[in-house]
């Protein structure tokens, strides 16, 4: 009786091990086919345009697709590949100086389902065949304004900082912070280029917080826009390009950043006297609430390769 039980037990263990090995083999052999469907991607995060742009292509012959019957399958593969390959690009975006979008999701401030729904709402150019009929290609454009708006959870903005000793300040039509050069990093013996994020804070040189996400009117959606220096040294009477003027008007307050702050160097530090010009007058504080802020950055940080891993 004991021998029978022992034999049955050994057989059960062997069967279990065989099953696990078989399952592992199937997963191993199936995974590459699932993960690599032949779809390639090239793209960038373009902060001066506030969008993610991506082009997807599928080489037909290696994917076993024959025209014309296989075109529908090819379009389906591109659609599946789009969501899989665009997801890391969205999750890797800097939300603020210390957090990526993935960090916000891990803290429960957003969800992966919401991120994927946003990705599916991107503008797209339908798949088309290349002239040599070797590839099927499609392009997608995802506006960062929609992502920013989705991450704003408050319904009313908090009060901007005020001063007991206001200075005489004119009413401006917008705020330009020039941070295109390497700047001292607050709290560190280093200089770095300021980099873009969705929600950059603004500090003064006394480290008073002048502007943060909670101060933005939800309808504004975007805290600040980013442009290169050439857009504020144009040939127009105001010195602004058309797109810069559309953001900050023709009488903006121009400020040179004195430093940068954050785990990632996203937050400009401005002189306390310049900060007073903003907070001393309600019309200028309103510019912050409305997101009428333009941050001028170096060209090298305004266009970043799309992360697909």
JSON list of N, CA, C and O in Angstrom, two decimals, residues 287-306:
[
{"chain": "A", "resi": 287, "resn": "UNK", "atom": "N", "xyz": [-2.39, 85.95, -14.89]},
{"chain": "A", "resi": 287, "resn": "UNK", "atom": "CA", "xyz": [-1.62, 85.35, -15.98]},
{"chain": "A", "resi": 287, "resn": "UNK", "atom": "C", "xyz": [-1.14, 83.95, -15.60]},
{"chain": "A", "resi": 287, "resn": "UNK", "atom": "O", "xyz": [-1.10, 83.04, -16.43]},
{"chain": "A", "resi": 288, "resn": "UNK", "atom": "N", "xyz": [-0.77, 83.77, -14.33]},
{"chain": "A", "resi": 288, "resn": "UNK", "atom": "CA", "xyz": [-0.37, 82.44, -13.86]},
{"chain": "A", "resi": 288, "resn": "UNK", "atom": "C", "xyz": [-1.55, 81.50, -13.90]},
{"chain": "A", "resi": 288, "resn": "UNK", "atom": "O", "xyz": [-1.45, 80.37, -14.41]},
{"chain": "A", "resi": 289, "resn": "UNK", "atom": "N", "xyz": [-2.69, 81.95, -13.36]},
{"chain": "A", "resi": 289, "resn": "UNK", "atom": "CA", "xyz": [-3.87, 81.07, -13.32]},
{"chain": "A", "resi": 289, "resn": "UNK", "atom": "C", "xyz": [-4.31, 80.65, -14.71]},
{"chain": "A", "resi": 289, "resn": "UNK", "atom": "O", "xyz": [-4.82, 79.55, -14.90]},
{"chain": "A", "resi": 290, "resn": "UNK", "atom": "N", "xyz": [-4.11, 81.52, -15.68]},
{"chain": "A", "resi": 290, "resn": "UNK", "atom": "CA", "xyz": [-4.54, 81.23, -17.05]},
{"chain": "A", "resi": 290, "resn": "UNK", "atom": "C", "xyz": [-3.46, 80.51, -17.86]},
{"chain": "A", "resi": 290, "resn": "UNK", "atom": "O", "xyz": [-3.67, 80.21, -19.05]},
{"chain": "A", "resi": 291, "resn": "UNK", "atom": "N", "xyz": [-2.31, 80.25, -17.26]},
{"chain": "A", "resi": 291, "resn": "UNK", "atom": "CA", "xyz": [-1.24, 79.56, -17.97]},
{"chain": "A", "resi": 291, "resn": "UNK", "atom": "C", "xyz": [-0.62, 80.39, -19.07]},
{"chain": "A", "resi": 291, "resn": "UNK", "atom": "O", "xyz": [-0.12, 79.84, -20.04]},
{"chain": "A", "resi": 292, "resn": "UNK", "atom": "N", "xyz": [-0.62, 81.71, -18.90]},
{"chain": "A", "resi": 292, "resn": "UNK", "atom": "CA", "xyz": [-0.03, 82.59, -19.92]},
{"chain": "A", "resi": 292, "resn": "UNK", "atom": "C", "xyz": [1.47, 82.74, -19.66]},
{"chain": "A", "resi": 292, "resn": "UNK", "atom": "O", "xyz": [2.00, 83.84, -19.52]},
{"chain": "A", "resi": 293, "resn": "UNK", "atom": "N", "xyz": [2.13, 81.60, -19.59]},
{"chain": "A", "resi": 293, "resn": "UNK", "atom": "CA", "xyz": [3.56, 81.54, -19.24]},
{"chain": "A", "resi": 293, "resn": "UNK", "atom": "C", "xyz": [4.30, 80.85, -20.36]},
{"chain": "A", "resi": 293, "resn": "UNK", "atom": "O", "xyz": [3.91, 79.76, -20.80]},
{"chain": "A", "resi": 294, "resn": "UNK", "atom": "N", "xyz": [5.37, 81.46, -20.82]},
{"chain": "A", "resi": 294, "resn": "UNK", "atom": "CA", "xyz": [6.24, 80.89, -21.85]},
{"chain": "A", "resi": 294, "resn": "UNK", "atom": "C", "xyz": [7.63, 80.72, -21.27]},
{"chain": "A", "resi": 294, "resn": "UNK", "atom": "O", "xyz": [8.21, 81.69, -20.74]},
{"chain": "A", "resi": 295, "resn": "UNK", "atom": "N", "xyz": [8.15, 79.50, -21.31]},
{"chain": "A", "resi": 295, "resn": "UNK", "atom": "CA", "xyz": [9.51, 79.23, -20.83]},
{"chain": "A", "resi": 295, "resn": "UNK", "atom": "C", "xyz": [10.39, 78.96, -22.04]},
{"chain": "A", "resi": 295, "resn": "UNK", "atom": "O", "xyz": [10.09, 78.08, -22.85]},
{"chain": "A", "resi": 296, "resn": "UNK", "atom": "N", "xyz": [11.43, 79.76, -22.18]},
{"chain": "A", "resi": 296, "resn": "UNK", "atom": "CA", "xyz": [12.34, 79.65, -23.33]},
{"chain": "A", "resi": 296, "resn": "UNK", "atom": "C", "xyz": [13.48, 78.70, -22.96]},
{"chain": "A", "resi": 296, "resn": "UNK", "atom": "O", "xyz": [14.19, 78.92, -21.97]},
{"chain": "A", "resi": 297, "resn": "UNK", "atom": "N", "xyz": [13.63, 77.64, -23.75]},
{"chain": "A", "resi": 297, "resn": "UNK", "atom": "CA", "xyz": [14.62, 76.61, -23.47]},
{"chain": "A", "resi": 297, "resn": "UNK", "atom": "C", "xyz": [15.55, 76.41, -24.66]},
{"chain": "A", "resi": 297, "resn": "UNK", "atom": "O", "xyz": [15.26, 76.86, -25.78]},
{"chain": "A", "resi": 298, "resn": "UNK", "atom": "N", "xyz": [16.65, 75.72, -24.41]},
{"chain": "A", "resi": 298, "resn": "UNK", "atom": "CA", "xyz": [17.58, 75.39, -25.48]},
{"chain": "A", "resi": 298, "resn": "UNK", "atom": "C", "xyz": [16.94, 74.41, -26.45]},
{"chain": "A", "resi": 298, "resn": "UNK", "atom": "O", "xyz": [16.17, 73.52, -26.05]},
{"chain": "A", "resi": 299, "resn": "UNK", "atom": "N", "xyz": [17.27, 74.55, -27.73]},
{"chain": "A", "resi": 299, "resn": "UNK", "atom": "CA", "xyz": [16.71, 73.66, -28.75]},
{"chain": "A", "resi": 299, "resn": "UNK", "atom": "C", "xyz": [16.93, 72.19, -28.44]},
{"chain": "A", "resi": 299, "resn": "UNK", "atom": "O", "xyz": [16.08, 71.34, -28.75]},
{"chain": "A", "resi": 300, "resn": "UNK", "atom": "N", "xyz": [18.06, 71.87, -27.83]},
{"chain": "A", "resi": 300, "resn": "UNK", "atom": "CA", "xyz": [18.45, 70.47, -27.62]},
{"chain": "A", "resi": 300, "resn": "UNK", "atom": "C", "xyz": [17.50, 69.72, -26.69]},
{"chain": "A", "resi": 300, "resn": "UNK", "atom": "O", "xyz": [17.47, 68.48, -26.71]},
{"chain": "A", "resi": 301, "resn": "UNK", "atom": "N", "xyz": [16.74, 70.42, -25.85]},
{"chain": "A", "resi": 301, "resn": "UNK", "atom": "CA", "xyz": [15.86, 69.73, -24.91]},
{"chain": "A", "resi": 301, "resn": "UNK", "atom": "C", "xyz": [14.40, 69.77, -25.34]},
{"chain": "A", "resi": 301, "resn": "UNK", "atom": "O", "xyz": [13.54, 69.16, -24.70]},
{"chain": "A", "resi": 302, "resn": "UNK", "atom": "N", "xyz": [14.10, 70.48, -26.42]},
{"chain": "A", "resi": 302, "resn": "UNK", "atom": "CA", "xyz": [12.72, 70.67, -26.83]},
{"chain": "A", "resi": 302, "resn": "UNK", "atom": "C", "xyz": [12.18, 69.50, -27.65]},
{"chain": "A", "resi": 302, "resn": "UNK", "atom": "O", "xyz": [10.97, 69.34, -27.77]},
{"chain": "A", "resi": 303, "resn": "UNK", "atom": "N", "xyz": [13.07, 68.70, -28.22]},
{"chain": "A", "resi": 303, "resn": "UNK", "atom": "CA", "xyz": [12.64, 67.55, -29.00]},
{"chain": "A", "resi": 303, "resn": "UNK", "atom": "C", "xyz": [13.39, 66.33, -28.48]},
{"chain": "A", "resi": 303, "resn": "UNK", "atom": "O", "xyz": [14.61, 66.26, -28.57]},
{"chain": "A", "resi": 304, "resn": "UNK", "atom": "N", "xyz": [12.65, 65.39, -27.91]},
{"chain": "A", "resi": 304, "resn": "UNK", "atom": "CA", "xyz": [13.25, 64.21, -27.29]},
{"chain": "A", "resi": 304, "resn": "UNK", "atom": "C", "xyz": [12.79, 62.94, -28.00]},
{"chain": "A", "resi": 304, "resn": "UNK", "atom": "O", "xyz": [11.61, 62.83, -28.35]},
{"chain": "A", "resi": 305, "resn": "UNK", "atom": "N", "xyz": [13.70, 61.99, -28.23]},
{"chain": "A", "resi": 305, "resn": "UNK", "atom": "CA", "xyz": [13.28, 60.74, -28.88]},
{"chain": "A", "resi": 305, "resn": "UNK", "atom": "C", "xyz": [12.19, 60.04, -28.09]},
{"chain": "A", "resi": 305, "resn": "UNK", "atom": "O", "xyz": [12.19, 60.06, -26.85]},
{"chain": "A", "resi": 306, "resn": "UNK", "atom": "N", "xyz": [11.27, 59.43, -28.80]},
{"chain": "A", "resi": 306, "resn": "UNK", "atom": "CA", "xyz": [10.17, 58.73, -28.16]},
{"chain": "A", "resi": 306, "resn": "UNK", "atom": "C", "xyz": [10.68, 57.43, -27.53]},
{"chain": "A", "resi": 306, "resn": "UNK", "atom": "O", "xyz": [11.32, 56.61, -28.21]}
]
